[in-house]
Amino acid sequence: MKNIIIASTSTLYNGKPLEYLLNEIEHLFKDVSEILFIPYARPGGISHDDYTNKISDAFSKINKTIKGIHTFKNPKQAIQEAKGIYVGGGNTFVLVNNLYKNDCINILKEIVTSGTPYLGTSAGSNICGLSMGTTNDMPIVYPPSFKTLSFVPFNINPHYLDPIEGSKHMGETRETRIQEFHKFNTQPVIGLREGSYIKVSGESIQLKGEHQARVFEYDTEPYEIETNTYLNELK
């Protein structure tokens, strides 16, 4: 029975890391005292140790301890024996490359599908979809595959941004990028705005948080869904 939180971001503007999610996280990890943290995405290129220490401060507020996967000799075994897992944000290409390099993709999918509670934010959320093809990140490394964990039957675009009226920026919007994705792929994409998250409980998949999400389906006009909407029917 899957027990997963897929959050657009770890930190809201003017907030502290995971602050807005602490109540939900405390419930997610209610039976867990130590959480395995996977810092492979390395936001800003910081070290695994620095990233783990930063996250530890947030989890200490709910009396949870954090141990980084990089401190284990055998990452696969660390995942297999973990009672709870958190995969943080950063660069999705770097994250996925490291998961494949350490042969962790299949075991991570297996144990979370079997019920080990999982929290993902940003890049750690991106990998919960069918592929990492809707990441916002630069391809600074080249993973062996873009296929990811498939915890949900669609792709995710974390940090989804709406076009800004009156902006003079000439680059593509997120909506345009996702429409480009759909010229070559058919799976739905959820544009997940900051402050919102997807909660997976068993076979239930539900949008939560303070914002609507934007849904992109192949060969269909994008549309908005309200918080608390169930997403199980997206295919």
CSV table of C-alpha atoms in Angstrom, one decimal:
chain,number,residue,atom,x,y,z
A,1,MET,CA,0.0,0.0,0.0
A,2,LYS,CA,1.7,3.2,-1.2
A,3,ASN,CA,2.0,6.1,1.3
A,4,ILE,CA,3.5,9.0,-0.6
A,5,ILE,CA,3.7,12.8,-0.5
A,6,ILE,CA,4.7,14.4,-3.8
A,7,ALA,CA,5.4,18.1,-3.2
A,8,SER,CA,6.1,20.8,-5.7
A,9,THR,CA,8.7,22.4,-3.5
A,10,SER,CA,10.3,22.0,-0.1
A,11,THR,CA,10.3,25.7,0.7
A,12,LEU,CA,7.8,28.5,0.1
A,13,TYR,CA,8.8,32.1,-0.4
A,14,ASN,CA,9.8,33.6,3.0
A,15,GLY,CA,9.4,30.2,4.6
A,16,LYS,CA,11.7,27.7,6.1
A,17,PRO,CA,12.5,24.2,4.6
A,18,LEU,CA,9.5,21.9,4.8
A,19,GLU,CA,7.7,24.3,7.2
A,20,TYR,CA,4.4,24.3,5.3
A,21,LEU,CA,4.4,20.5,5.1
A,22,LEU,CA,5.4,19.6,8.7
A,23,ASN,CA,2.0,18.4,9.8
A,24,GLU,CA,1.6,16.2,6.8
A,25,ILE,CA,5.1,14.9,7.1
A,26,GLU,CA,4.7,14.1,10.7
A,27,HIS,CA,1.6,12.0,9.9
A,28,LEU,CA,3.4,10.4,6.9
A,29,PHE,CA,6.3,9.3,9.1
A,30,LYS,CA,4.3,8.7,12.3
A,31,ASP,CA,5.7,5.2,12.8
A,32,VAL,CA,9.2,6.1,11.8
A,33,SER,CA,12.0,7.5,14.0
A,34,GLU,CA,14.9,7.6,11.4
A,35,ILE,CA,14.4,8.6,7.8
A,36,LEU,CA,16.8,7.8,4.9
A,37,PHE,CA,17.5,11.0,3.0
A,38,ILE,CA,18.7,10.8,-0.6
A,39,PRO,CA,20.6,14.1,-1.3
A,40,TYR,CA,21.7,13.1,-4.8
A,41,ALA,CA,20.1,16.0,-6.6
A,42,ARG,CA,22.5,18.5,-4.8
A,43,PRO,CA,20.7,21.9,-5.2
A,44,GLY,CA,23.2,24.5,-6.1
A,45,GLY,CA,25.9,21.8,-6.3
A,46,ILE,CA,26.2,21.7,-2.5
A,47,SER,CA,27.7,18.6,-0.9
A,48,HIS,CA,25.7,15.6,0.3
A,49,ASP,CA,26.8,16.3,3.9
A,50,ASP,CA,25.7,20.0,3.8
A,51,TYR,CA,22.4,19.1,2.2
A,52,THR,CA,21.7,16.4,4.7
A,53,ASN,CA,22.5,18.7,7.6
A,54,LYS,CA,20.2,21.3,6.3
A,55,ILE,CA,17.3,18.8,6.0
A,56,SER,CA,18.1,17.4,9.5
A,57,ASP,CA,17.2,20.8,11.1
A,58,ALA,CA,13.7,20.7,9.6
A,59,PHE,CA,13.0,17.1,10.7
A,60,SER,CA,14.3,17.7,14.2
A,61,LYS,CA,11.2,19.9,14.7
A,62,ILE,CA,9.0,16.7,14.5
A,63,ASN,CA,11.5,14.6,16.5
A,64,LYS,CA,12.8,12.7,13.5
A,65,THR,CA,16.4,11.9,12.7
A,66,ILE,CA,17.9,11.9,9.2
A,67,LYS,CA,20.7,9.7,7.8
A,68,GLY,CA,22.1,10.4,4.3
A,69,ILE,CA,22.3,7.5,1.9
A,70,HIS,CA,25.8,8.6,1.0
A,71,THR,CA,27.0,7.5,4.4
A,72,PHE,CA,26.2,3.8,3.7
A,73,LYS,CA,28.5,1.4,2.0
A,74,ASN,CA,25.7,-0.2,0.1
A,75,PRO,CA,23.0,2.3,-1.1
A,76,LYS,CA,20.7,-0.5,-2.3
A,77,GLN,CA,20.7,-2.2,1.1
A,78,ALA,CA,20.1,1.2,2.8
A,79,ILE,CA,17.0,1.7,0.8
A,80,GLN,CA,15.8,-1.9,1.3
A,81,GLU,CA,16.1,-1.5,5.1
A,82,ALA,CA,14.8,2.0,5.4
A,83,LYS,CA,11.6,2.7,7.4
A,84,GLY,CA,11.0,6.0,5.6
A,85,ILE,CA,12.5,7.8,2.7
A,86,TYR,CA,12.9,11.4,1.6
A,87,VAL,CA,14.3,12.5,-1.8
A,88,GLY,CA,15.0,16.2,-1.9
A,89,GLY,CA,15.2,18.7,-4.7
A,90,GLY,CA,17.9,20.0,-6.9
A,91,ASN,CA,18.8,18.8,-10.4
A,92,THR,CA,16.7,15.9,-11.7
A,93,PHE,CA,19.3,14.8,-14.2
A,94,VAL,CA,21.9,14.5,-11.4
A,95,LEU,CA,19.4,12.7,-9.1
A,96,VAL,CA,18.3,10.2,-11.7
A,97,ASN,CA,21.9,9.6,-12.9
A,98,ASN,CA,23.0,8.8,-9.4
A,99,LEU,CA,20.1,6.5,-8.7
A,100,TYR,CA,20.9,4.5,-11.9
A,101,LYS,CA,24.6,4.5,-11.2
A,102,ASN,CA,24.0,3.0,-7.7
A,103,ASP,CA,21.4,0.6,-9.1
A,104,CYS,CA,18.8,2.0,-6.8
A,105,ILE,CA,15.8,2.7,-9.1
A,106,ASN,CA,14.2,-0.8,-9.0
A,107,ILE,CA,14.6,-1.3,-5.3
A,108,LEU,CA,13.3,2.2,-4.5
A,109,LYS,CA,10.2,1.5,-6.7
A,110,GLU,CA,9.7,-1.9,-5.0
A,111,ILE,CA,9.9,-0.9,-1.4
A,112,VAL,CA,7.8,2.3,-1.8
A,113,THR,CA,5.2,0.4,-3.7
A,114,SER,CA,5.1,-2.1,-0.9
A,115,GLY,CA,4.4,0.6,1.7
A,116,THR,CA,7.6,2.3,2.9
A,117,PRO,CA,6.5,6.0,3.3
A,118,TYR,CA,8.1,8.3,0.8
A,119,LEU,CA,8.4,12.1,0.7
A,120,GLY,CA,9.6,13.8,-2.5
A,121,THR,CA,10.0,17.5,-3.2
A,122,SER,CA,10.9,19.1,-6.5
A,123,ALA,CA,13.3,16.7,-8.2
A,124,GLY,CA,12.3,14.1,-5.7
A,125,SER,CA,8.7,14.6,-6.9
A,126,ASN,CA,9.6,14.7,-10.6
A,127,ILE,CA,10.9,11.1,-10.3
A,128,CYS,CA,7.5,9.9,-9.0
A,129,GLY,CA,6.0,10.2,-12.4
A,130,LEU,CA,6.4,8.0,-15.5
A,131,SER,CA,9.5,9.8,-16.7
A,132,MET,CA,11.7,12.8,-15.9
A,133,GLY,CA,10.8,14.4,-19.2
A,134,THR,CA,9.0,17.3,-17.8
A,135,THR,CA,11.7,18.5,-15.4
A,136,ASN,CA,12.7,22.2,-15.5
A,137,ASP,CA,16.4,21.4,-15.0
A,138,MET,CA,19.4,21.7,-17.2
A,139,PRO,CA,20.8,18.4,-18.5
A,140,ILE,CA,24.2,18.8,-16.9
A,141,VAL,CA,24.7,15.0,-16.8
A,142,TYR,CA,23.3,12.3,-18.9
A,143,PRO,CA,21.4,9.5,-17.1
A,144,PRO,CA,21.1,6.1,-18.8
A,145,SER,CA,17.3,6.4,-18.9
A,146,PHE,CA,14.7,9.1,-18.4
A,147,LYS,CA,12.3,6.4,-17.0
A,148,THR,CA,11.6,7.0,-13.3
A,149,LEU,CA,9.5,5.4,-10.5
A,150,SER,CA,5.9,5.5,-12.0
A,151,PHE,CA,4.3,5.8,-8.6
A,152,VAL,CA,1.6,7.8,-10.4
A,153,PRO,CA,0.3,7.3,-14.0
A,154,PHE,CA,1.4,10.7,-15.3
A,155,ASN,CA,4.3,13.1,-15.4
A,156,ILE,CA,4.8,15.9,-13.0
A,157,ASN,CA,6.1,19.5,-13.6
A,158,PRO,CA,7.1,20.8,-10.2
A,159,HIS,CA,7.3,24.6,-9.5
A,160,TYR,CA,4.7,25.1,-12.3
A,161,LEU,CA,4.5,28.8,-13.2
A,162,ASP,CA,1.7,30.6,-15.0
A,163,PRO,CA,2.5,33.2,-17.6
A,164,ILE,CA,3.0,36.7,-16.1
A,165,GLU,CA,0.7,39.2,-17.8
A,166,GLY,CA,2.6,42.1,-19.3
A,167,SER,CA,6.0,40.3,-19.0
A,168,LYS,CA,8.5,41.2,-21.7
A,169,HIS,CA,10.3,37.8,-21.3
A,170,MET,CA,10.5,36.2,-24.8
A,171,GLY,CA,11.3,32.7,-23.6
A,172,GLU,CA,8.9,29.8,-23.6
A,173,THR,CA,6.3,29.4,-20.8
A,174,ARG,CA,5.9,26.2,-18.9
A,175,GLU,CA,2.7,25.6,-20.7
A,176,THR,CA,4.6,25.8,-24.1
A,177,ARG,CA,7.3,23.5,-22.9
A,178,ILE,CA,4.7,20.9,-21.8
A,179,GLN,CA,2.9,21.2,-25.1
A,180,GLU,CA,6.2,20.5,-26.8
A,181,PHE,CA,6.6,17.4,-24.7
A,182,HIS,CA,3.2,16.2,-26.0
A,183,LYS,CA,4.4,16.3,-29.6
A,184,PHE,CA,6.5,13.3,-28.7
A,185,ASN,CA,4.8,11.7,-25.6
A,186,THR,CA,1.2,11.0,-24.7
A,187,GLN,CA,1.1,10.7,-20.9
A,188,PRO,CA,-0.7,13.4,-18.9
A,189,VAL,CA,1.3,16.0,-17.1
A,190,ILE,CA,0.3,17.8,-13.8
A,191,GLY,CA,1.6,21.3,-13.5
A,192,LEU,CA,2.1,21.4,-9.7
A,193,ARG,CA,2.2,24.9,-8.3
A,194,GLU,CA,4.4,25.7,-5.2
A,195,GLY,CA,2.4,25.2,-2.0
A,196,SER,CA,0.5,22.2,-3.5
A,197,TYR,CA,1.3,18.5,-3.3
A,198,ILE,CA,-0.1,15.1,-4.4
A,199,LYS,CA,-1.0,12.6,-1.7
A,200,VAL,CA,-0.9,8.9,-2.6
A,201,SER,CA,-2.6,6.5,-0.1
A,202,GLY,CA,-2.9,3.0,-1.5
A,203,GLU,CA,-4.6,3.4,-4.9
A,204,SER,CA,-5.9,6.9,-4.0
A,205,ILE,CA,-4.2,9.8,-5.7
A,206,GLN,CA,-5.4,13.3,-4.6
A,207,LEU,CA,-4.3,16.9,-5.1
A,208,LYS,CA,-3.8,18.7,-1.8
A,209,GLY,CA,-2.5,22.1,-0.7
A,210,GLU,CA,-3.5,25.7,-1.3
A,211,HIS,CA,-3.6,25.9,-5.1
A,212,GLN,CA,-5.3,24.5,-8.2
A,213,ALA,CA,-3.2,22.3,-10.5
A,214,ARG,CA,-3.0,22.6,-14.3
A,215,VAL,CA,-3.6,19.4,-16.2
A,216,PHE,CA,-2.2,18.7,-19.6
A,217,GLU,CA,-3.5,15.8,-21.5
A,218,TYR,CA,-2.4,14.7,-25.0
A,219,ASP,CA,-4.3,16.4,-27.8
A,220,THR,CA,-6.6,18.2,-25.3
A,221,GLU,CA,-6.8,21.8,-24.1
A,222,PRO,CA,-5.1,22.2,-20.7
A,223,TYR,CA,-7.5,22.7,-17.7
A,224,GLU,CA,-7.5,23.5,-14.0
A,225,ILE,CA,-8.5,21.2,-11.2
A,226,GLU,CA,-9.3,22.2,-7.6
A,227,THR,CA,-7.5,21.0,-4.5
A,228,ASN,CA,-8.8,17.7,-3.1
A,229,THR,CA,-9.5,16.5,-6.7
A,230,TYR,CA,-8.7,12.8,-7.2
A,231,LEU,CA,-6.3,12.1,-10.1
A,232,ASN,CA,-6.8,8.3,-10.5
A,233,GLU,CA,-8.6,8.6,-13.8
A,234,LEU,CA,-5.7,10.4,-15.6
A,235,LYS,CA,-4.1,8.0,-18.2
